[in-house]
C-alpha atoms as one frame of an Amber mdcrd trajectory, in Angstrom:
protein
  83.293  87.247  69.818  85.191  86.558  73.065  83.372  86.573  76.402  85.743
  87.712  79.168  84.456  87.389  82.746  86.373  89.099  85.562  86.252  92.075
  87.904  87.908  94.351  85.322  86.136  97.579  84.445  86.686 100.223  81.788
  89.715 102.425  82.564  87.840 105.710  83.071  85.163 104.043  85.183  87.830
 102.465  87.393  89.510 105.855  87.826  86.148 107.397  88.745  85.684 104.725
  91.415  89.239 105.407  92.552  88.559 109.136  92.890  85.491 108.307  94.967
  87.596 106.122  97.262  85.693 102.944  96.376  88.628 100.875  95.051  92.291
 100.483  95.916  94.735 102.470  93.763  97.026  99.468  93.279  94.696  96.830
  91.874  97.061  94.561  89.942  94.402  92.164  88.679  92.404  95.098  87.327
  95.450  96.175  85.303  96.268  92.634  84.147  92.752  91.842  82.953  92.174
  95.260  81.393  95.436  95.061  79.432  94.645  91.575  78.142  91.102  92.597
  77.176  92.469  95.508  75.152  95.034  93.265  73.511  92.422  90.649  72.568
  90.264  93.370  71.010  92.930  93.645  68.283  91.882  90.178  67.063  88.165
  89.895  67.799  85.276  91.674  69.467  85.381  91.310  73.258  82.463  91.497
  75.659  83.880  92.166  79.115  81.382  91.053  81.747  82.294  92.068  85.263
  81.049  92.760  88.730  82.062  96.211  89.871  85.056  95.758  92.212  83.441
  97.334  95.254  80.256  97.180  97.337  78.133 100.128  96.424  74.896 101.312
  94.825  73.134  98.898  92.487  73.769 100.373  89.067  74.568  98.659  85.776
  77.112 100.310  83.455  77.458  99.527  79.736  80.214 101.100  77.637  81.406
 100.298  74.120  84.925 101.369  73.160  87.458 100.133  70.590  85.860  96.759
  69.757  85.120  96.134  73.452  81.752  96.204  75.161  82.100  96.623  78.915
  79.131  95.363  80.928  79.656  96.103  84.620  76.835  94.650  86.657  75.375
  96.345  89.744  76.683  95.511  93.177  75.179  95.568  96.653  76.371  95.698
 100.222  75.712  93.031 102.808  76.243  89.311 103.334  74.494  88.308 100.119
  76.687  90.345  97.765  78.646  87.288  96.502  75.461  85.364  95.724  74.092
  88.494  94.061  77.245  88.754  91.934  76.943  85.146  90.784  73.256  85.481
  89.893  73.726  88.758  88.008  76.843  87.583  86.154  75.037  84.388  85.195
  71.954  86.204  83.911  73.947  88.693  81.861  76.199  85.881  80.629  73.221
  83.842  79.414  71.725  86.885  77.698  75.066  87.666  76.017  75.591  84.110
  74.748  72.044  83.817  73.394  72.407  87.139  71.624  75.879  86.487  70.238
  77.584  83.152  70.826  81.279  83.536  71.751  84.003  81.373  70.257  85.356
  80.843  73.804  85.117  82.138  77.377  88.061  83.492  79.348  87.764  84.052
  83.085  89.760  85.368  86.004  89.738  82.129  87.993  91.224  83.507  91.200
  87.974  85.356  91.953  85.023  83.227  93.041  82.121  84.740  91.117  83.731
  84.907  87.635  85.101  81.392  88.111  81.771  79.811  89.104  79.811  81.607
  86.412  82.285  80.814  83.626  82.265  77.114  84.461  78.441  77.019  84.520
  78.098  78.889  81.207  80.701  76.681  79.535  78.875  73.493  80.523  75.414
  74.890  79.834  76.223  76.099  76.310  79.138  73.718  75.503  81.600  76.549
  74.880  85.353  76.111  75.523  86.404  77.946  78.683  89.921  78.964  79.669
  90.948  80.013  83.177  93.554  82.661  83.880  95.324  81.747  87.126  97.468
  84.595  88.420  97.803  83.299  91.971  96.929  80.261  94.059  94.241  80.148
  96.752  95.945  80.255 100.123  98.818  82.373  98.780  96.803  85.595  98.749
  96.570  86.370 102.437  92.772  86.236 102.356  90.438  83.954 104.265  89.454
  81.145 101.945  89.706  77.366 101.678  92.744  76.691  99.414  91.697  73.141
  98.534  88.194  74.260  97.567  89.594  77.111  95.515  91.927  74.812  93.590
  89.155  72.279  92.926  87.069  75.129  91.557  89.837  75.925  89.080  90.132
  72.348  87.823  86.941  72.339  85.758  88.154  74.304  82.727  89.269  73.250
  79.262  92.587  75.074  79.389  94.738  77.328  81.522  96.790  80.494  81.236
  99.343  80.350  84.048 101.965  82.769  85.316 104.576  80.102  86.087 105.300
  76.477  85.184 105.011  75.420  88.835 101.304  76.315  88.812 100.640  73.565
  86.277 101.275  70.817  88.833  98.780  72.303  91.293  95.804  73.495  89.242
  96.041  71.164  86.236  96.628  67.595  87.465  94.810  66.148  84.427  97.319
  67.829  82.089  94.785  69.771  80.068  96.163  72.276  77.538  97.930  75.213
  79.131 100.285  78.056  78.320 102.597  80.236  80.375 102.134  84.003  80.210
 103.946  85.668  83.064 102.617  89.130  82.339 102.051  91.778  79.715 102.755
  95.446  79.136 100.115  98.032  79.738  98.586  99.260  76.465  99.544 102.784
  77.552 103.328 103.050  77.194 104.699 105.796  79.477 106.796 108.444  77.744
 110.292 108.950  79.085 110.647 112.606  80.144 112.936 114.768  78.003 116.360
 115.252  79.530 115.297 112.898  82.319 118.866 112.101  83.348 119.718 115.782
  83.660 116.705 116.350  85.926 117.795 113.738  88.464 119.849 115.908  90.842
 119.134 113.398  93.615 119.525 109.664  93.377 115.978 108.462  94.134 115.711
 104.755  94.906 112.028 103.846  94.713 109.823 101.006  95.934 106.142 100.898
  95.019 103.713  98.228  96.186 102.589  96.304  99.245 104.472  97.164 102.438
 104.427  93.747 104.095 106.455  92.888 107.170 107.010  89.397 105.830 107.716
  88.313 102.242 108.603  91.790 100.888 112.219  92.161 102.030 111.728  95.818
 102.919 113.408  95.733 106.333 116.700  94.215 105.176 116.726  96.524 102.155
 116.296  99.628 104.337 119.170  98.483 106.540 121.340  97.799 103.483 120.573
 101.211 102.033 121.638 102.921 105.260 124.848 100.882 105.394 125.704 101.810
 101.802 125.824 105.521 102.700 125.408 106.699  99.109 125.835 110.447  98.792
 122.739 112.426  97.703 120.601 109.256  97.650 117.086 108.927  99.040 114.933
 105.822  99.464 111.221 106.440  98.783 108.262 104.142  99.465 104.727 104.298
  98.054 102.067 101.832  99.147 100.035 100.456 102.030 100.667  97.687 104.527
 101.724  96.852 108.046 105.147  98.514 107.697 103.792 102.035 107.134 104.137
 103.098 110.774 107.598 101.512 110.984 108.717 103.476 107.923 107.384 106.701
 109.434 109.468 106.067 112.555 112.547 105.335 110.422 111.923 108.542 108.479
 112.178 110.616 111.667 115.661 109.244 112.387 116.867 109.081 108.783 115.607
 111.942 106.558 116.948 110.207 103.424 114.235 107.540 103.852 110.743 108.773
 103.059 107.298 107.192 103.172 105.324 109.022 100.467 101.848 107.547 100.922
  99.489 106.231  98.262  98.956 107.520  94.722  96.852 106.421  91.732  98.722
 104.272  89.239  99.285 107.010  86.645 100.999 109.135  89.314 103.041 106.139
  90.471 104.245 105.688  86.886 105.365 109.328  86.842 107.382 108.741  90.021
 108.952 105.634  88.470 110.033 107.669  85.447 111.638 110.286  87.701 113.560
 107.784  89.869 117.178 106.642  89.489 116.557 103.020  90.510 113.440 100.898
  91.119 113.688  98.059  93.619 111.935  94.828  94.538 113.803  93.050  97.367
 111.251  90.234  97.808 113.081  87.193  99.284 113.412  84.517  96.616 113.222
  81.571  99.012 109.587  82.013 100.034 107.322  79.131  98.976 104.868  81.291
  97.035 107.614  82.749  94.813 107.637  79.746  92.474 103.961  80.468  91.737
 104.350  84.214  91.354 105.503  86.730  88.759 105.344  90.164  90.465 103.420
  92.503  88.194 105.656  95.366  89.308 108.498  93.683  87.360 106.809  94.479
  84.054 105.720  97.932  85.201 109.195  98.771  86.476 110.902  97.648  83.259
 108.411  99.503  81.093 109.367 102.785  82.782 112.905 102.678  81.372 114.327
 103.304  84.847 116.918 100.685  85.913 115.594  97.890  88.130 117.217  96.099
  91.075 115.527  92.889  92.219 116.136  89.437  93.647 116.352  86.357  91.417
 112.772  85.229  91.976 112.135  81.682  90.740 108.835  82.650  89.079 110.565
  85.174  86.822 111.846  83.679  83.522 115.638  83.705  83.191 115.555  86.028
  80.166 114.455  88.939  82.362 117.642  88.893  84.408 119.650  90.049  81.389
 117.918  93.426  81.756 117.967  94.108  85.509 120.462  94.434  88.351 120.150
  91.629  90.880 120.478  91.238  94.646 122.407  87.966  94.721 123.036  88.033
  98.480 119.668  88.724 100.103 120.899  90.459 103.219 121.688  93.960 104.461
 125.333  93.512 103.484 124.338  92.198 100.056 122.107  95.217  99.424 124.804
  97.599 100.604 127.399  96.097  98.272 125.194  96.044  95.183 123.982  99.618
  95.729 127.551 100.863  96.112 128.557  98.959  92.980 125.669 100.347  90.900
 126.139 103.968  91.956 129.902 103.809  91.461 129.177 103.680  87.720 128.666
 106.587  85.382 124.998 107.672  85.408 124.615 107.073  81.662 125.970 103.558
  82.116 123.420 102.878  84.868 120.514 104.149  82.763 121.503 102.076  79.701
 120.234  98.885  81.350 116.873 100.529  82.045 116.542 101.532  78.407 117.327
  97.984  77.266 114.737  96.598  79.714 112.102  98.958  78.326 112.859  97.886
  74.747 112.726  94.222  75.769 109.248  94.359  77.290 107.808  96.629  74.585
 109.152  94.389  71.801 108.328  91.044  73.425 105.651  91.469  76.109 103.212
  94.045  74.712  99.522  93.446  75.367  98.972  92.876  71.626 101.706  90.221
  71.338 100.767  88.426  74.533  97.077  88.607  73.616  97.846  87.035  70.209
  99.443  84.088  72.010  96.345  83.803  74.242  93.986  84.153  71.262  95.756
  81.387  69.302  95.888  79.134  72.362  92.199  79.527  73.155  91.277  78.891
  69.513  93.192  75.626  69.622  91.003  74.241  72.418  87.893  72.331  71.380
  85.497  70.190  73.338
């Protein structure tokens, strides 16, 4: 048995919380952890112990599906909710281990409660514990002590990291580690029939956080307008400080549209319908060496061609399957968009199809989970 401690909840429960407005529709860590849990269940029973990812009524939820038992502990509102999370996770963790000892513990180390509890349980019961580090404290835009957060991560037996650069920060003692930049969702979206024939307009699509800094949205918008591509529209889905700016742009330029926020399954539908998916995040930002944007995998899985910058946290093999913004400026965007859309539409879509095949064949949740399973098994106290 594998004990997996995070904030991940069962898919239908998460969607119920989403419908009730209690969680954000774009919760990337929820997707990452849920996909890995489902992949690991192909190799062993998994008990997923989590705190519900919102402050709400105290209610425990237990579900058992496909070799996975989801135990979502109750949550409360107020200043003591973090302490409550730790106590409840610890109690349920102790009960789970006494009832059925796991071969190892995996935890989402970027979140305080799962990290603390996993470390305590590992020491208390002498069980190997592996931390998944998908970001670094201080790089998340939340109010926390980066040094304290990193020290908290340094008490595990092994690490699953998104990029090689993370190793130098969170693992100074050179404990065992592996790199897993991401994994495909277990639900592979189906490409619509005659999708190319249905694309009367050229929809260029961005989905994700609408930051003023670090996202590259402003220079991309300017580059799109300079390119002047006939019958092309630039659509944005997401939340962030640039929403009002995009709404003002939309009034002056009707081919740029802010479309609001949608649940992930609807976002995937929009990605399938688009002509090009974009991520113009500037590659020179410090945090980029520690980051693999989850939208990269999601974009490629759609089969729609992708245009992105050469981010240092993205392995080189990925750039064989995407278009790249090599000059990160308005002029650079304009030139690459004109070059892409000067091609035959079938030629443009071929790269998207190859990207989809690449991630399905090499980055599926089952294949990535097998790597994680073998790595965790190799760690002993």
